[in-house]
Tab-separated table of C-alpha atoms in Angstrom:
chain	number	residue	atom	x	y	z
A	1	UNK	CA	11.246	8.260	26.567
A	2	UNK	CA	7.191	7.551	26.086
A	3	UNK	CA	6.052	9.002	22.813
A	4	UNK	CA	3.472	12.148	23.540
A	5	UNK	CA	-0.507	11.122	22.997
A	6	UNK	CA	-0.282	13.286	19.805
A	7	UNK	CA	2.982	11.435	18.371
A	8	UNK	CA	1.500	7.959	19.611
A	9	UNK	CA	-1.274	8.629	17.633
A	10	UNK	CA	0.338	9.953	14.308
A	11	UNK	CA	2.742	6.839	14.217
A	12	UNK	CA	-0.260	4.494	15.168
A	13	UNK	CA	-1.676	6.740	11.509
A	14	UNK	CA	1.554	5.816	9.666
A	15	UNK	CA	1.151	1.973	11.082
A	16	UNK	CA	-2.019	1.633	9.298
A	17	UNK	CA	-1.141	3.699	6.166
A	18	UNK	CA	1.537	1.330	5.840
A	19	UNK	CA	-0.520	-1.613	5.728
A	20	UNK	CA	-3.051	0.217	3.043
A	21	UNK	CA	0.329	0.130	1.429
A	22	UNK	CA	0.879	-2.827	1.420
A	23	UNK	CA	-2.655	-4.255	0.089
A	24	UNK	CA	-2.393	-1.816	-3.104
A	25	UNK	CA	0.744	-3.671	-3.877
A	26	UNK	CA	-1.134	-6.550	-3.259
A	27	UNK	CA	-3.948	-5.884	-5.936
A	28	UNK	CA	-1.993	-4.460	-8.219
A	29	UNK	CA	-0.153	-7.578	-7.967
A	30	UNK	CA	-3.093	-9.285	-8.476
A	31	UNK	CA	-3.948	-7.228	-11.958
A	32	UNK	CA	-0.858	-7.499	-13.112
A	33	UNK	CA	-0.652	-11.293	-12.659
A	34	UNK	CA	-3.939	-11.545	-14.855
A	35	UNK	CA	-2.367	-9.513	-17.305
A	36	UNK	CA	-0.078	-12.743	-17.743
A	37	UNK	CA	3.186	-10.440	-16.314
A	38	UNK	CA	3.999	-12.322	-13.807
A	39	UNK	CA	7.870	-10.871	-12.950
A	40	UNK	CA	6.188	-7.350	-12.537
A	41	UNK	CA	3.645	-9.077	-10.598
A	42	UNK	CA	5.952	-10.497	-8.364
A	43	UNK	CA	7.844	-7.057	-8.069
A	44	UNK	CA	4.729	-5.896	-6.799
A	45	UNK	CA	4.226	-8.627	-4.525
A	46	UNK	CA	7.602	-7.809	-3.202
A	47	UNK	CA	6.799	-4.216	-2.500
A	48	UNK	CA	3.675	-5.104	-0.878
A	49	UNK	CA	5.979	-7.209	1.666
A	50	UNK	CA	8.344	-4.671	2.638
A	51	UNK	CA	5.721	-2.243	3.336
A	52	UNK	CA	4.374	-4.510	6.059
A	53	UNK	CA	8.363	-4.609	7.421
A	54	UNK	CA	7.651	-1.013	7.273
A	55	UNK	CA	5.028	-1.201	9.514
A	56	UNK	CA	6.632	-3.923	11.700
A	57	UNK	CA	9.661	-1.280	11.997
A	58	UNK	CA	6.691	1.676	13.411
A	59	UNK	CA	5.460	-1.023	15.398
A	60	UNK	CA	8.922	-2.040	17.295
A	61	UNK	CA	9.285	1.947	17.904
A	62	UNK	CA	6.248	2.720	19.300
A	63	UNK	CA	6.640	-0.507	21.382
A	64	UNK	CA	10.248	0.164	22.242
A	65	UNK	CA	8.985	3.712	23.589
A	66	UNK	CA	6.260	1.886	26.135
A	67	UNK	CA	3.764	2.895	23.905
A	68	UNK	CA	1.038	1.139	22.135
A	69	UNK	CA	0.968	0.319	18.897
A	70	UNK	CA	-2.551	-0.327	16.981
A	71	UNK	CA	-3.319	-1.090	13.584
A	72	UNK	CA	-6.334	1.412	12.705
A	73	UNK	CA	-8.845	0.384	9.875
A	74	UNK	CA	-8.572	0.281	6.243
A	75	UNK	CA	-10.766	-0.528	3.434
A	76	UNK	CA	-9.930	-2.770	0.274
A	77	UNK	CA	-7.600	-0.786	-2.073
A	78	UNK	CA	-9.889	0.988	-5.176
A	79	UNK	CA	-7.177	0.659	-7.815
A	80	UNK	CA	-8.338	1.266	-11.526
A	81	UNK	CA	-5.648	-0.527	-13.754
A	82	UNK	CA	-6.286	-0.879	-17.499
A	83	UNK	CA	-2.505	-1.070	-18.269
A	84	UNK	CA	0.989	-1.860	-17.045
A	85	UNK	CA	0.808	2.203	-16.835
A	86	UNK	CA	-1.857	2.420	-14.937
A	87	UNK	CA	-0.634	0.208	-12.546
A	88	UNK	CA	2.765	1.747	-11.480
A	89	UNK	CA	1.561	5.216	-12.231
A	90	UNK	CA	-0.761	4.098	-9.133
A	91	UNK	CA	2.053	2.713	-7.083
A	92	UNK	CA	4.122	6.270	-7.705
A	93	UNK	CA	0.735	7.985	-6.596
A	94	UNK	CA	0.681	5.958	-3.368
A	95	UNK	CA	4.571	6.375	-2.393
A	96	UNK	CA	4.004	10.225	-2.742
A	97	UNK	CA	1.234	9.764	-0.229
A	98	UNK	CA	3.381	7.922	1.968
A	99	UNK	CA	6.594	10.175	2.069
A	100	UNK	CA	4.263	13.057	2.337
A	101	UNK	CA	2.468	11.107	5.481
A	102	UNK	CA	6.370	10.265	7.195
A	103	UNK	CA	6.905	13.728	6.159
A	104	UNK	CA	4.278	15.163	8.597
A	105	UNK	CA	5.061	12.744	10.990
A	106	UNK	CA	8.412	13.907	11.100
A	107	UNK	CA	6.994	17.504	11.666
A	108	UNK	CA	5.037	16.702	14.453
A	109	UNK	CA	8.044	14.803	15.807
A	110	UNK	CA	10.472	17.980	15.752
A	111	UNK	CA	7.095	20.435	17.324
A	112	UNK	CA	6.754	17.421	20.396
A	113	UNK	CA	11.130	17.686	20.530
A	114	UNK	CA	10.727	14.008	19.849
A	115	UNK	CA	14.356	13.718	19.461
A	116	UNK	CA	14.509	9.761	19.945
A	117	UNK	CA	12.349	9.609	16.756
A	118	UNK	CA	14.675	11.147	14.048
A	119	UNK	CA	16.991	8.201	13.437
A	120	UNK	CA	14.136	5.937	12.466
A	121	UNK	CA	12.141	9.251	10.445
A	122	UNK	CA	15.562	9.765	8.668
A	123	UNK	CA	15.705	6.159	7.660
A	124	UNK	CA	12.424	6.361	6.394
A	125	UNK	CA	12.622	9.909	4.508
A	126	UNK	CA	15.994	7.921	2.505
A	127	UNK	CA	13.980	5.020	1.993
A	128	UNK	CA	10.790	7.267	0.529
A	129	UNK	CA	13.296	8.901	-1.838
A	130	UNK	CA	14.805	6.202	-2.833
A	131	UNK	CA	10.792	4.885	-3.421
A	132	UNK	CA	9.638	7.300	-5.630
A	133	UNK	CA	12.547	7.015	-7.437
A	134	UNK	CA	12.114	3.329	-8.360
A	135	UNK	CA	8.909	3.222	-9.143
A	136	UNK	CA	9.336	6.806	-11.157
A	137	UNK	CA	12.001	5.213	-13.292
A	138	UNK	CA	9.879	2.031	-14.327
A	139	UNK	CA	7.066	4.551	-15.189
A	140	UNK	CA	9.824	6.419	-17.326
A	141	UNK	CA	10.536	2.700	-18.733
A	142	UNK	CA	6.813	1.688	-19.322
A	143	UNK	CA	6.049	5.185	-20.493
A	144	UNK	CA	9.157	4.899	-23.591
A	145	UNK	CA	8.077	1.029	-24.428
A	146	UNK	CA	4.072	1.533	-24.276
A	147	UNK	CA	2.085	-1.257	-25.457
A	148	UNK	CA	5.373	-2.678	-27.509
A	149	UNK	CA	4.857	-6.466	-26.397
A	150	UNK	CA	8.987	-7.716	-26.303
A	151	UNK	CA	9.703	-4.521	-24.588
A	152	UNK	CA	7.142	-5.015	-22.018
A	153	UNK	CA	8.382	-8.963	-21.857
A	154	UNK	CA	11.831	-8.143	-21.285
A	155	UNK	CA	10.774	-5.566	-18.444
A	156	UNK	CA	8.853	-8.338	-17.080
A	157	UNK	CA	11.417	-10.578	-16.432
A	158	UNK	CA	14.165	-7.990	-15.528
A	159	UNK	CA	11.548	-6.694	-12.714
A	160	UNK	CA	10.770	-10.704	-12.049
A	161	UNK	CA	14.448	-11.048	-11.196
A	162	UNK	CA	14.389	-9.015	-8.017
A	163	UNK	CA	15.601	-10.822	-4.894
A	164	UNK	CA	13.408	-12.129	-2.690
A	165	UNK	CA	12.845	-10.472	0.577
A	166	UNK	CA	10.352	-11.343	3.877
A	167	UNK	CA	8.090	-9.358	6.145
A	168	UNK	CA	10.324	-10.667	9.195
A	169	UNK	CA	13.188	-9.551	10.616
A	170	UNK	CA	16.434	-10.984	10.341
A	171	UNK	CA	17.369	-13.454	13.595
A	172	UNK	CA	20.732	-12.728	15.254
């Protein structure tokens, strides 16, 4: 079943909003790598990659569903990080903007009667949860070790230990 103009267009929103995702991962990366933390930094690398398999996952829908997908424009990310704080507390800031986005998208979904659309929306409203969560709990972490150097060291390399994961899919 073809997605509606209106639901074309709101995933084609979430497409792009996943890619802005992905480049604030990027540069916050980026800052925290020349804060000389480079497991945290490669955490963040990490979630800038699945965001784009995110986006490849919107993009195989709307494909899948004879529609066409298109990557709108976005603009270099304006992240302000002074501390390892400052940095997550900005990645928690832009999951909340992204569950709140697949929320509405979701809403629009159930007002077209887009029912082909929930199994992929209820993937992606687990995965959001499960998000915040993450990225609340290291803010938790950073919040209780503050500028304490070993702490912040041994969160480095616990959060430098996560498996590595790619933007492609895997082949059967």
């Amino acid at each position: 079943m073809k997605l509606s103009a209106k639901l074309e267009k709101a995933f084609n929103a979430q497409i792009t909003l996943e890619f802005q995702a992905s480049l604030v991962y990027r540069q916050l990366a980026i800052e925290l790598e020349l804060m000389d933390l480079p497991g945290m930094a490669a955490w963040l690398r990490h979630q800038a990659d699945e965001e784009i398999v995110h986006a490849n996952k919107f993009i195989d829908h709307v494909a899948d569903r004879d529609n066409h997908p298109v990557i709108g424009s976005t603009t270099a990310p304006k992240v302000a990080v002074k501390s390892v704080l400052d940095a997550f507390k900005s990645a928690l800031v832009h999951e909340e903007k992204v569950s709140e986005s697949i929320r509405g998208l979701y809403r629009i979904a159930e007002a077209e009667g887009d029912l082909d659309s929930r199994p992929l929306l209820n993937w992606f409203l687990s995965e959001q949860i499960e998000e915040e969560a993450t990225v609340k709990e290291i803010v938790g972490r950073v919040t209780m070790i503050k500028d304490d150097g070993p702490g912040l060291l041994r969160l480095d390399e616990e959060l430098g230990a996560r498996p590595v994961a790619t933007t492609e899919p895997a082949k059967a």
